[in-house]
Coordinates of C-alpha atoms and ligand atoms in Angstrom, one line a residue:
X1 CA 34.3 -50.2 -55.0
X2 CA 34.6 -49.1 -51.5
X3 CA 32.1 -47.6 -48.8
X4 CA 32.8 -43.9 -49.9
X5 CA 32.2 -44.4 -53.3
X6 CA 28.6 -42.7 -52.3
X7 CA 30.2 -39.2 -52.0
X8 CA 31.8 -39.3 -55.7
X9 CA 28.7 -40.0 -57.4
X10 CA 26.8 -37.1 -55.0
X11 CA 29.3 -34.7 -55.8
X12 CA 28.7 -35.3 -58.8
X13 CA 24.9 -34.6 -59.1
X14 CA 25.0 -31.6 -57.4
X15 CA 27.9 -30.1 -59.9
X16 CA 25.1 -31.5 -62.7
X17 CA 22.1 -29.5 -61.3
X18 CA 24.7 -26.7 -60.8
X19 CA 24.2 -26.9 -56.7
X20 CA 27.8 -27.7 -56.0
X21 CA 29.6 -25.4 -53.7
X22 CA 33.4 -24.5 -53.5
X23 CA 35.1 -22.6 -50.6
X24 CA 36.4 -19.2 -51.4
X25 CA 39.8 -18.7 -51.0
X26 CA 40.3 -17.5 -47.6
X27 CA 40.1 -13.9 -46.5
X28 CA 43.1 -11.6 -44.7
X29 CA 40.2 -10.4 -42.5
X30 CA 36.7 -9.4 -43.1
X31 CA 36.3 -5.4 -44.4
X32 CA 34.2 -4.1 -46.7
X33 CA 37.1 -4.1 -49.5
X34 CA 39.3 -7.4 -49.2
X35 CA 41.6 -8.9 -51.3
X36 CA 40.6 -12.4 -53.6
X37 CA 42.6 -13.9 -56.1
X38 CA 45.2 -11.5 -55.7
X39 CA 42.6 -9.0 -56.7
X40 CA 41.0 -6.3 -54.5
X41 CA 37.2 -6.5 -54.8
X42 CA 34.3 -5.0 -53.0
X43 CA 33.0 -7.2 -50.5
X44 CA 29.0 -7.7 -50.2
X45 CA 29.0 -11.5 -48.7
X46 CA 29.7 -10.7 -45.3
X47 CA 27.2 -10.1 -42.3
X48 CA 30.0 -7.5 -40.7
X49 CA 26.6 -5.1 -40.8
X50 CA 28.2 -2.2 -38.7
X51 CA 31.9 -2.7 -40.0
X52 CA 33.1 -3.8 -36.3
X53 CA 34.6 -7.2 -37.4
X54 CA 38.3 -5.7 -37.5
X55 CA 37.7 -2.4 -35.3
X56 CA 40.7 -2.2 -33.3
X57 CA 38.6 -1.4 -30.2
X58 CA 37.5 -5.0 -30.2
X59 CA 41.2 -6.5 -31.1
X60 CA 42.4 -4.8 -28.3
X61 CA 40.0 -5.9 -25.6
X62 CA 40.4 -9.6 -27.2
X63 CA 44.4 -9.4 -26.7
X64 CA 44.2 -8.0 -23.8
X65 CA 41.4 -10.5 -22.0
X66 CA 43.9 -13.2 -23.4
X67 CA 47.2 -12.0 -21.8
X68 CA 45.4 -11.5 -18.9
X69 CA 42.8 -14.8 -18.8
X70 CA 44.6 -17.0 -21.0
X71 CA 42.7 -18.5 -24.4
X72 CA 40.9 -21.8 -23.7
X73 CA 38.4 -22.4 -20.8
X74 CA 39.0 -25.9 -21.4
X75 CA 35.4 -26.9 -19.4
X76 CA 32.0 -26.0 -20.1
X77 CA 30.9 -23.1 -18.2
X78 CA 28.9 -25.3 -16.1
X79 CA 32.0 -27.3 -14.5
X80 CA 35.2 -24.7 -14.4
X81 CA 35.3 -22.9 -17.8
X82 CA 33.1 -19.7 -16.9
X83 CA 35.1 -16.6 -17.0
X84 CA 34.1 -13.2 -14.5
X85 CA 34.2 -11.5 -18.2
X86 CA 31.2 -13.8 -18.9
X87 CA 29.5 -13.2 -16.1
X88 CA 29.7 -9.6 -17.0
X89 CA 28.7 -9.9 -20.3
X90 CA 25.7 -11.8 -19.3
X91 CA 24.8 -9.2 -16.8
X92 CA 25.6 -6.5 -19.9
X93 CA 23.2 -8.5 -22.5
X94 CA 20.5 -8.6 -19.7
X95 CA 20.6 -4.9 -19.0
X96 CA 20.1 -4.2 -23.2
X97 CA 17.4 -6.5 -23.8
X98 CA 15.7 -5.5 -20.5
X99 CA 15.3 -9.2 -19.4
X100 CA 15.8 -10.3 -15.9
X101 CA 18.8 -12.6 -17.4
X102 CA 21.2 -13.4 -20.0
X103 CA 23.4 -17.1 -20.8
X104 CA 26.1 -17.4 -23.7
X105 CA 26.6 -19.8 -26.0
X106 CA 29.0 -21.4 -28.2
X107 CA 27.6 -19.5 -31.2
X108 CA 23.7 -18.7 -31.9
X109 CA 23.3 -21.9 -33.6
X110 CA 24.4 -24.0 -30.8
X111 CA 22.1 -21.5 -28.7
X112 CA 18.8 -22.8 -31.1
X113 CA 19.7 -26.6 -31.6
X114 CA 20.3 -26.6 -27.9
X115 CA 17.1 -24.3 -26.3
X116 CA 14.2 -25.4 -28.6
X117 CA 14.2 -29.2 -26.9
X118 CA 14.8 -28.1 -23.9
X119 CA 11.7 -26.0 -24.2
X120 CA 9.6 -28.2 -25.8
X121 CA 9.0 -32.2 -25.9
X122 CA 7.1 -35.3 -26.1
X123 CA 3.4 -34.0 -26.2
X124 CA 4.5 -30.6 -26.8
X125 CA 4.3 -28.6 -30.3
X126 CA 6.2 -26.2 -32.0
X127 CA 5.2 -23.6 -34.8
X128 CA 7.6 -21.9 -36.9
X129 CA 8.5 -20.1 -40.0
X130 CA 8.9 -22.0 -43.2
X131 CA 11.6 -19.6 -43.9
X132 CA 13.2 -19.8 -40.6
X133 CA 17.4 -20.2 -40.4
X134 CA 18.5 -23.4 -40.4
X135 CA 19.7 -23.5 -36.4
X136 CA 16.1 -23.1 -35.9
X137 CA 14.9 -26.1 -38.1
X138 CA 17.8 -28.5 -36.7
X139 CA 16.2 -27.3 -33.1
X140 CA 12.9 -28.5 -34.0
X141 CA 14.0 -31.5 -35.6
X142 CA 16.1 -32.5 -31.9
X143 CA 12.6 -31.7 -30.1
X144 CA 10.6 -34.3 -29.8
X145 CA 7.8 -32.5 -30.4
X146 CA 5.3 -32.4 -33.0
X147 CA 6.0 -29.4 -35.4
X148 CA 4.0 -27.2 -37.9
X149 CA 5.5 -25.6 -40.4
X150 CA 3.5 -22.1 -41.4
X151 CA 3.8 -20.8 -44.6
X152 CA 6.4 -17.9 -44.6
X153 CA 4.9 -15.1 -42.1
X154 CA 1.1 -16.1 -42.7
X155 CA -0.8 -15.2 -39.5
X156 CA -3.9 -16.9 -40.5
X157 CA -2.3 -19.9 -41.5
X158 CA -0.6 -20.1 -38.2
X159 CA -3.7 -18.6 -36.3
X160 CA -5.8 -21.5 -37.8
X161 CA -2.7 -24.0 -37.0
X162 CA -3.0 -22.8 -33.5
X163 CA -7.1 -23.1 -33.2
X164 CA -6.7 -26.8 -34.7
X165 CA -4.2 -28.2 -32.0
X166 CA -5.5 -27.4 -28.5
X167 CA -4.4 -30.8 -27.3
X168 CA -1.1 -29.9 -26.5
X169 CA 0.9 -29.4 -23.0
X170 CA 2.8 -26.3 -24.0
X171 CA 3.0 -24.9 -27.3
X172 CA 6.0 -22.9 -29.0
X173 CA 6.2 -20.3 -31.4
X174 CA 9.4 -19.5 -33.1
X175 CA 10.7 -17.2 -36.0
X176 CA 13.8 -15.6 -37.5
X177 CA 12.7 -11.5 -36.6
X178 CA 14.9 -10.7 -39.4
X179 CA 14.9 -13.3 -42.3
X180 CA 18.6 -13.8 -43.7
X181 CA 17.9 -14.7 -47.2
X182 CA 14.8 -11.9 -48.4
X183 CA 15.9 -9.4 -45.8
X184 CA 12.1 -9.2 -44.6
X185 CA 11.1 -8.7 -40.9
X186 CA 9.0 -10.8 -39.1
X187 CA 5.2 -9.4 -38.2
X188 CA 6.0 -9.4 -34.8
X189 CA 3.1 -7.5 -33.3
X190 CA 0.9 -10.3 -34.2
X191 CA 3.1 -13.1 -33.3
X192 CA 3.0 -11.8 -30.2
X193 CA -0.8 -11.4 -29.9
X194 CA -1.3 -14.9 -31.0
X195 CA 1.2 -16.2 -28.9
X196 CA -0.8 -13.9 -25.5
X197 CA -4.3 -15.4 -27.2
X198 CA -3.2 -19.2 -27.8
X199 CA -1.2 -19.2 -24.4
X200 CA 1.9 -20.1 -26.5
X201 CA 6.1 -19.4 -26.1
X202 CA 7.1 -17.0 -28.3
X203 CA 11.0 -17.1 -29.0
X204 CA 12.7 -14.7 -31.4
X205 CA 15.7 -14.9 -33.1
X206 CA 17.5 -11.6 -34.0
X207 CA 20.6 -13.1 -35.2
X208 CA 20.9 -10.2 -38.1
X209 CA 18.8 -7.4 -36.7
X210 CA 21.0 -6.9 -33.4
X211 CA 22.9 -3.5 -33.4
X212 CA 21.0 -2.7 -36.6
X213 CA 17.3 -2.3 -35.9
X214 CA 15.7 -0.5 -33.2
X215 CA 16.3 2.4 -31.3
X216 CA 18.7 1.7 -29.2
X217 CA 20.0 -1.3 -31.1
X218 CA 18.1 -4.2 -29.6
X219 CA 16.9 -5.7 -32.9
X220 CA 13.4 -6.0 -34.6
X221 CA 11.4 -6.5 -31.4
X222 CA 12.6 -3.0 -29.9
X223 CA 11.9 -1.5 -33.9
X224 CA 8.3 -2.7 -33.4
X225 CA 7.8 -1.8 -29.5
X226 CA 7.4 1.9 -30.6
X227 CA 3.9 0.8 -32.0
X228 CA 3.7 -2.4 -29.7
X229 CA 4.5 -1.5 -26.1
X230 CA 3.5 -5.0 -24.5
X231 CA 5.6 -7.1 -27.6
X232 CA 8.9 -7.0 -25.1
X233 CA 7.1 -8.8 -22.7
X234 CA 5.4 -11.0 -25.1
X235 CA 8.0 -11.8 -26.7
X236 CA 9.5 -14.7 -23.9
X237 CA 13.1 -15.8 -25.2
X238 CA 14.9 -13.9 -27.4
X239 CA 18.0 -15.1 -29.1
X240 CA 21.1 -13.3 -30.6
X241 CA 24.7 -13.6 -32.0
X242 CA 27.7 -12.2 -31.5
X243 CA 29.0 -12.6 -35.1
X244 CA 27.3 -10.4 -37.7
X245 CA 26.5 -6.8 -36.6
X246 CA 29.1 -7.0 -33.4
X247 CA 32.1 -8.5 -35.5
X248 CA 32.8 -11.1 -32.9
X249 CA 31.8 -14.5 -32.0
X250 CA 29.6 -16.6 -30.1
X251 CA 25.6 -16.6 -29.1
X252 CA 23.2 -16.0 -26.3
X253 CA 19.9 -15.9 -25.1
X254 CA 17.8 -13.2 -23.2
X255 CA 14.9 -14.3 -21.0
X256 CA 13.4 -14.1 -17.5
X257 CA 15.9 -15.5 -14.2
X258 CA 13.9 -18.7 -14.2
X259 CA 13.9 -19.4 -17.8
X260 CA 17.8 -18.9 -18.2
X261 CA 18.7 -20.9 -14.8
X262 CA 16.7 -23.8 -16.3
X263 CA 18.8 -23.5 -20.1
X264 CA 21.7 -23.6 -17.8
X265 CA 20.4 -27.0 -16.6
X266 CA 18.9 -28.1 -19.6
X267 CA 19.7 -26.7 -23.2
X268 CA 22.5 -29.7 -23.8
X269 CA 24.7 -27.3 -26.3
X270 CA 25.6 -25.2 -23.3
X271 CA 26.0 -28.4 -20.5
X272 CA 28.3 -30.0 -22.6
X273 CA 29.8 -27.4 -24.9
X274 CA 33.5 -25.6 -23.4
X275 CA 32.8 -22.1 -22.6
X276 CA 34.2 -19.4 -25.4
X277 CA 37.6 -18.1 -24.7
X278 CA 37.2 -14.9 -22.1
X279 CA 39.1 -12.7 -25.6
X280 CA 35.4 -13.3 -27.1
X281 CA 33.8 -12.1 -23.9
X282 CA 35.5 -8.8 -23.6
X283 CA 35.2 -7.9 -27.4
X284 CA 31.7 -8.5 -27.0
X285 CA 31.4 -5.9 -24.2
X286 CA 32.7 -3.5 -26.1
X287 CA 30.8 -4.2 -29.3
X288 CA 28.0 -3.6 -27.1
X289 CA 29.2 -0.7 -25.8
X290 CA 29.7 0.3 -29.1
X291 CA 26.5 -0.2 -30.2
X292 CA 24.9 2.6 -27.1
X293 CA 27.7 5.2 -28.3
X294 CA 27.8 4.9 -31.8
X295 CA 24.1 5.2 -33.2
X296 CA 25.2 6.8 -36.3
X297 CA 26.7 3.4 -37.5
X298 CA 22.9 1.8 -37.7
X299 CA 20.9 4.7 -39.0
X300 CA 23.4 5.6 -41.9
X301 CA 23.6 1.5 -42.5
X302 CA 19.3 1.9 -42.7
X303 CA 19.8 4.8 -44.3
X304 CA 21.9 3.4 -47.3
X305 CA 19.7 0.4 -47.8
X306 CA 17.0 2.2 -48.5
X307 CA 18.4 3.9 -51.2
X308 CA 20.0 1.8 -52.4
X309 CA 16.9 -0.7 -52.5
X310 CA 15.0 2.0 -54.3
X311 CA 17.6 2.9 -57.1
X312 CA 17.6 -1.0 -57.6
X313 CA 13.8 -0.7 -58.2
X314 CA 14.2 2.0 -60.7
X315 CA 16.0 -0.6 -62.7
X316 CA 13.5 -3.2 -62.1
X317 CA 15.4 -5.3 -60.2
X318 CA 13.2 -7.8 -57.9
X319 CA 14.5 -7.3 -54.6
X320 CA 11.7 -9.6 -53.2
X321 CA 10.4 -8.0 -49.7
X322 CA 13.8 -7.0 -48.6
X323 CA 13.1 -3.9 -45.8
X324 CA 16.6 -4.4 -44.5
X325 CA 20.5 -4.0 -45.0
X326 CA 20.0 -7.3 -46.4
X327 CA 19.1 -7.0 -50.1
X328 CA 18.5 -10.0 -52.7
X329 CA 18.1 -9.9 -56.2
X330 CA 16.1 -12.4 -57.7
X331 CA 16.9 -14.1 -60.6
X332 CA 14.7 -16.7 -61.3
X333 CA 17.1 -19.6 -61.5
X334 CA 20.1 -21.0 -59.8
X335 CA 21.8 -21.1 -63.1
X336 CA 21.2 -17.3 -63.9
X337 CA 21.9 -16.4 -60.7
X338 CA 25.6 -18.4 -60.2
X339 CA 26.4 -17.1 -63.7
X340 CA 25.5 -13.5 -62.4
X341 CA 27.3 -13.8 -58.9
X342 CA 30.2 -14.7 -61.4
X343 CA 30.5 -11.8 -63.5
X344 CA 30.3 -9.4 -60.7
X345 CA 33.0 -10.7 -59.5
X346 CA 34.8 -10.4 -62.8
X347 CA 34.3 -7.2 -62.4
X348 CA 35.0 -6.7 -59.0
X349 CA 32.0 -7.2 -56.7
X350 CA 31.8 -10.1 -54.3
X351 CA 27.9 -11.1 -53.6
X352 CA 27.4 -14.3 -53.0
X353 CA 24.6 -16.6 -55.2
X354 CA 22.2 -18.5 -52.9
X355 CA 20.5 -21.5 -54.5
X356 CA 19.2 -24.6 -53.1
X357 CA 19.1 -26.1 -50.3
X358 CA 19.2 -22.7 -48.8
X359 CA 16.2 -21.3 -50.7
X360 CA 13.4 -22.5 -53.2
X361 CA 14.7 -22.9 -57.1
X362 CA 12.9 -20.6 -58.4
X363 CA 13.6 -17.9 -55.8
X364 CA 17.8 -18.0 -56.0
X365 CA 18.9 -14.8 -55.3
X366 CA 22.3 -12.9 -55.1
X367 CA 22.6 -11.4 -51.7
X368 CA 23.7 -8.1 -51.1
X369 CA 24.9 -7.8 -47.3
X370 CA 25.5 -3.6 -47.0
X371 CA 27.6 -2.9 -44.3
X372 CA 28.5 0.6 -42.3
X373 CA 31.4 0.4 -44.1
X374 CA 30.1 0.6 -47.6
X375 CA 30.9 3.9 -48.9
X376 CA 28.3 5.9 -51.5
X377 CA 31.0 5.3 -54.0
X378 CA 31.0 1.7 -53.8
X379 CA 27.2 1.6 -53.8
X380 CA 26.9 3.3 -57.0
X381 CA 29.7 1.0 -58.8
X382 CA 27.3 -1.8 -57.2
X383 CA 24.6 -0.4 -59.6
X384 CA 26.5 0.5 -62.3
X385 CA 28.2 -2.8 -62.5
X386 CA 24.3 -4.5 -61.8
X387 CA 23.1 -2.8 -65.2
X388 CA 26.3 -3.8 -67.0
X389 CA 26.2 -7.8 -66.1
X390 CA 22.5 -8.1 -66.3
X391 CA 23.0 -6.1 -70.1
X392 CA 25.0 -8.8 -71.4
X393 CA 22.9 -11.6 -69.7
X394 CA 19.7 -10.9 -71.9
X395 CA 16.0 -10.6 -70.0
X396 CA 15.1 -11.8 -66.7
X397 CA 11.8 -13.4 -66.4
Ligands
PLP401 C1 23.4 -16.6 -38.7 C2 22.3 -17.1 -37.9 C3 22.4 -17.9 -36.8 C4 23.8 -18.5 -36.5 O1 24.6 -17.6 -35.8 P1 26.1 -18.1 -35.3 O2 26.3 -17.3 -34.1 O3 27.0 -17.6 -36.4 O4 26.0 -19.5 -35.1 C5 21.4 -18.3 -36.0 N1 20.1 -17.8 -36.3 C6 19.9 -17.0 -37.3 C7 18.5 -16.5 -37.6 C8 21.0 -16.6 -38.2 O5 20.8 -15.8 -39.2

């Protein structure tokens, strides 16, 4: 017996209820076709949303910024690590959100875990999404505020939250825009109404809808603004990645001057994190870049995923509220639904199962991540080789 012998026995529960996971062999380079097991095979795992994770555009900027700058920073950005690439960027992320400011982070979920307590803390209290991403959740949990947890986008339930807990010095409320696992958007307009009424922080996180929703790319917030002209301003810190739609790395956080010089101060994931590598920096200019001159690459993306969705509805597949590039397919169990992941990618479609702890038992789902990349072709093998899998499964429930 020794003091590890713990992890055995765990490991061993999870393979039981059929929760254990095993790393993938490891990919060449993320595309929408990539090569596994010595086989090639379509890939739907990724978050590569507008097919920019091996543009050459960005590789070139990256190898460039490094001849020139070097690769580590080797201090955080607030000691000696901050690179004038940075400061660009952060000027450049400013400009497209429309905030007065911009900082970086290590990746969006060092940008969460570090912002929300720094925001929020004893005799504070925090609302969020019960479907929020995890980042978020560990954020709260580091607060030391108190935190309610609303049921999954219910506006009364959070309204009556709200009306209940009046005690409070400053309160936060703080969703996904975008939800990563049912592909659903957030109802933003009245987040952002409750948050003006109740005197409350609204932050946003549009980890997957930058570069994909909105006119102009900004993400969910700028989709609903058409309807909503005061939800920018309502809407007070607004977070976003680098690492799905813009194929790089690394996170960041929009706000007003004030705001962002006190997360500077305060968020302790940035204080005492080393500032990203200035090849990161200059990729991301360009991917934003990319993002103004290329608007084709998020409105065919849109475009495909609603057709998509809807010839998946024709054969009654439950593709919960997905309204997104991001498509589940519920099957009712995690069982079903590893055993379904599995013979897709028999046949030579990677889409990943997603079981608990990431989402409820009963709703495990396969998720379909469409990319810009995905070509019509591909997207009707996708459905052909659905029908064929799910025909030699027997019924779903
Ligand atoms: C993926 C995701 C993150 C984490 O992004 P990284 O930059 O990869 O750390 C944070 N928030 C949400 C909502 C996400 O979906």
């Amino acid at each position: 017996m020794g003091p590890l012998d713990w992890v055995d026995e765990e490991l061993a529960q999870l393979k039981r209820a059929d929760l254990l996971r095993t790393l993938p062999p490891p990919l060449r380079a993320a595309a929408a076709v990539v090569e596994l097991d010595g086989r090639r095979i379509i890939n739907f795992a990724s978050n590569d949303y507008l097919g920019l994770a091996s543009d050459k555009r960005l590789i070139e900027a990256a190898t460039r910024a490094t001849r020139d700058q070097g690769l580590g920073r080797a201090a955080s950005p607030l000691v000696c690590g901050r690179a004038e690439v940075h400061d660009a960027l952060e000027q450049q992320l400013a400009n497209f959100q429309r905030t007065e400011a911009a900082l970086l982070f290590p990746t969006s979920f060092a940008a969460n875990a570090g912002i929300i307590p720094a925001l929020v803390d004893r005799g504070d209290a925090i609302y969020g999404d019960e479907k929020n991403h995890a980042s978020i959740i560990d954020g709260c949990r580091l607060a030391r505020a108190q935190r309610h947890i609303y049921p999954h986008v219910d506006i009364n339930a959070l309204e009556s939250l709200l009306q209940k807990s009046q005690k409070y010095r400053r309160r936060l409320i703080v969703t996904d825009s975008l939800f990563s696992m049912d592909g659903d958007l957030a109802p933003l307009s009245q987040l952002g109404q409750l948050a003006e009424q109740y005197d409350a922080m609204l932050m946003v996180d549009e980890a997957h809808a930058i570069g994909v929703f909105g006119e102009h790319g900004r993400g969910v917030v700028e989709h609903f603004s058409q309807t909503d002209p005061q939800l920018e301003q309502r809407v007070h810190i607004r977070i976003g990645t680098f690492a799905k739609a813009l194929g790089v790395a690394g996170g960041f956080v929009c706000g007003t001057a004030p705001l962002i010089k006190w997360l500077a101060n305060r968020a302790r994931t940035y204080v005492f994190s080393t500032a990203q590598p200035a090849a990161l920096g200059a990729a991301g200019t360009v991917a934003l870049d990319l993002v103004a001159s290329e608007p084709q690459r998020r409105k065919s993306l849109l475009k495909k995923a609603d057709a998509l969705r809807q010839q998946l509805h024709r054969h009654n597949w439950n593709t919960a509220p997905s309204a997104s590039q991001i498509i589940p397919l519920r099957t009712g169990s995690p069982a079903r639904t590893m055993r379904l992941s599995q013979m897709l990618r028999d046949r030579g479609i990677w889409a990943p199962g997603i079981r608990p702890p990431s989402v409820p038992e009963d709703e495990s789902l396969i998720r379909l991540g469409l990319t810009a990349a995905h070509t019509d072709q591909m997207l009707d093998f996708l459905v052909t080789t659905l029908q064929e899998a799910r025909g030699s499964m027997g019924p779903f429930p």
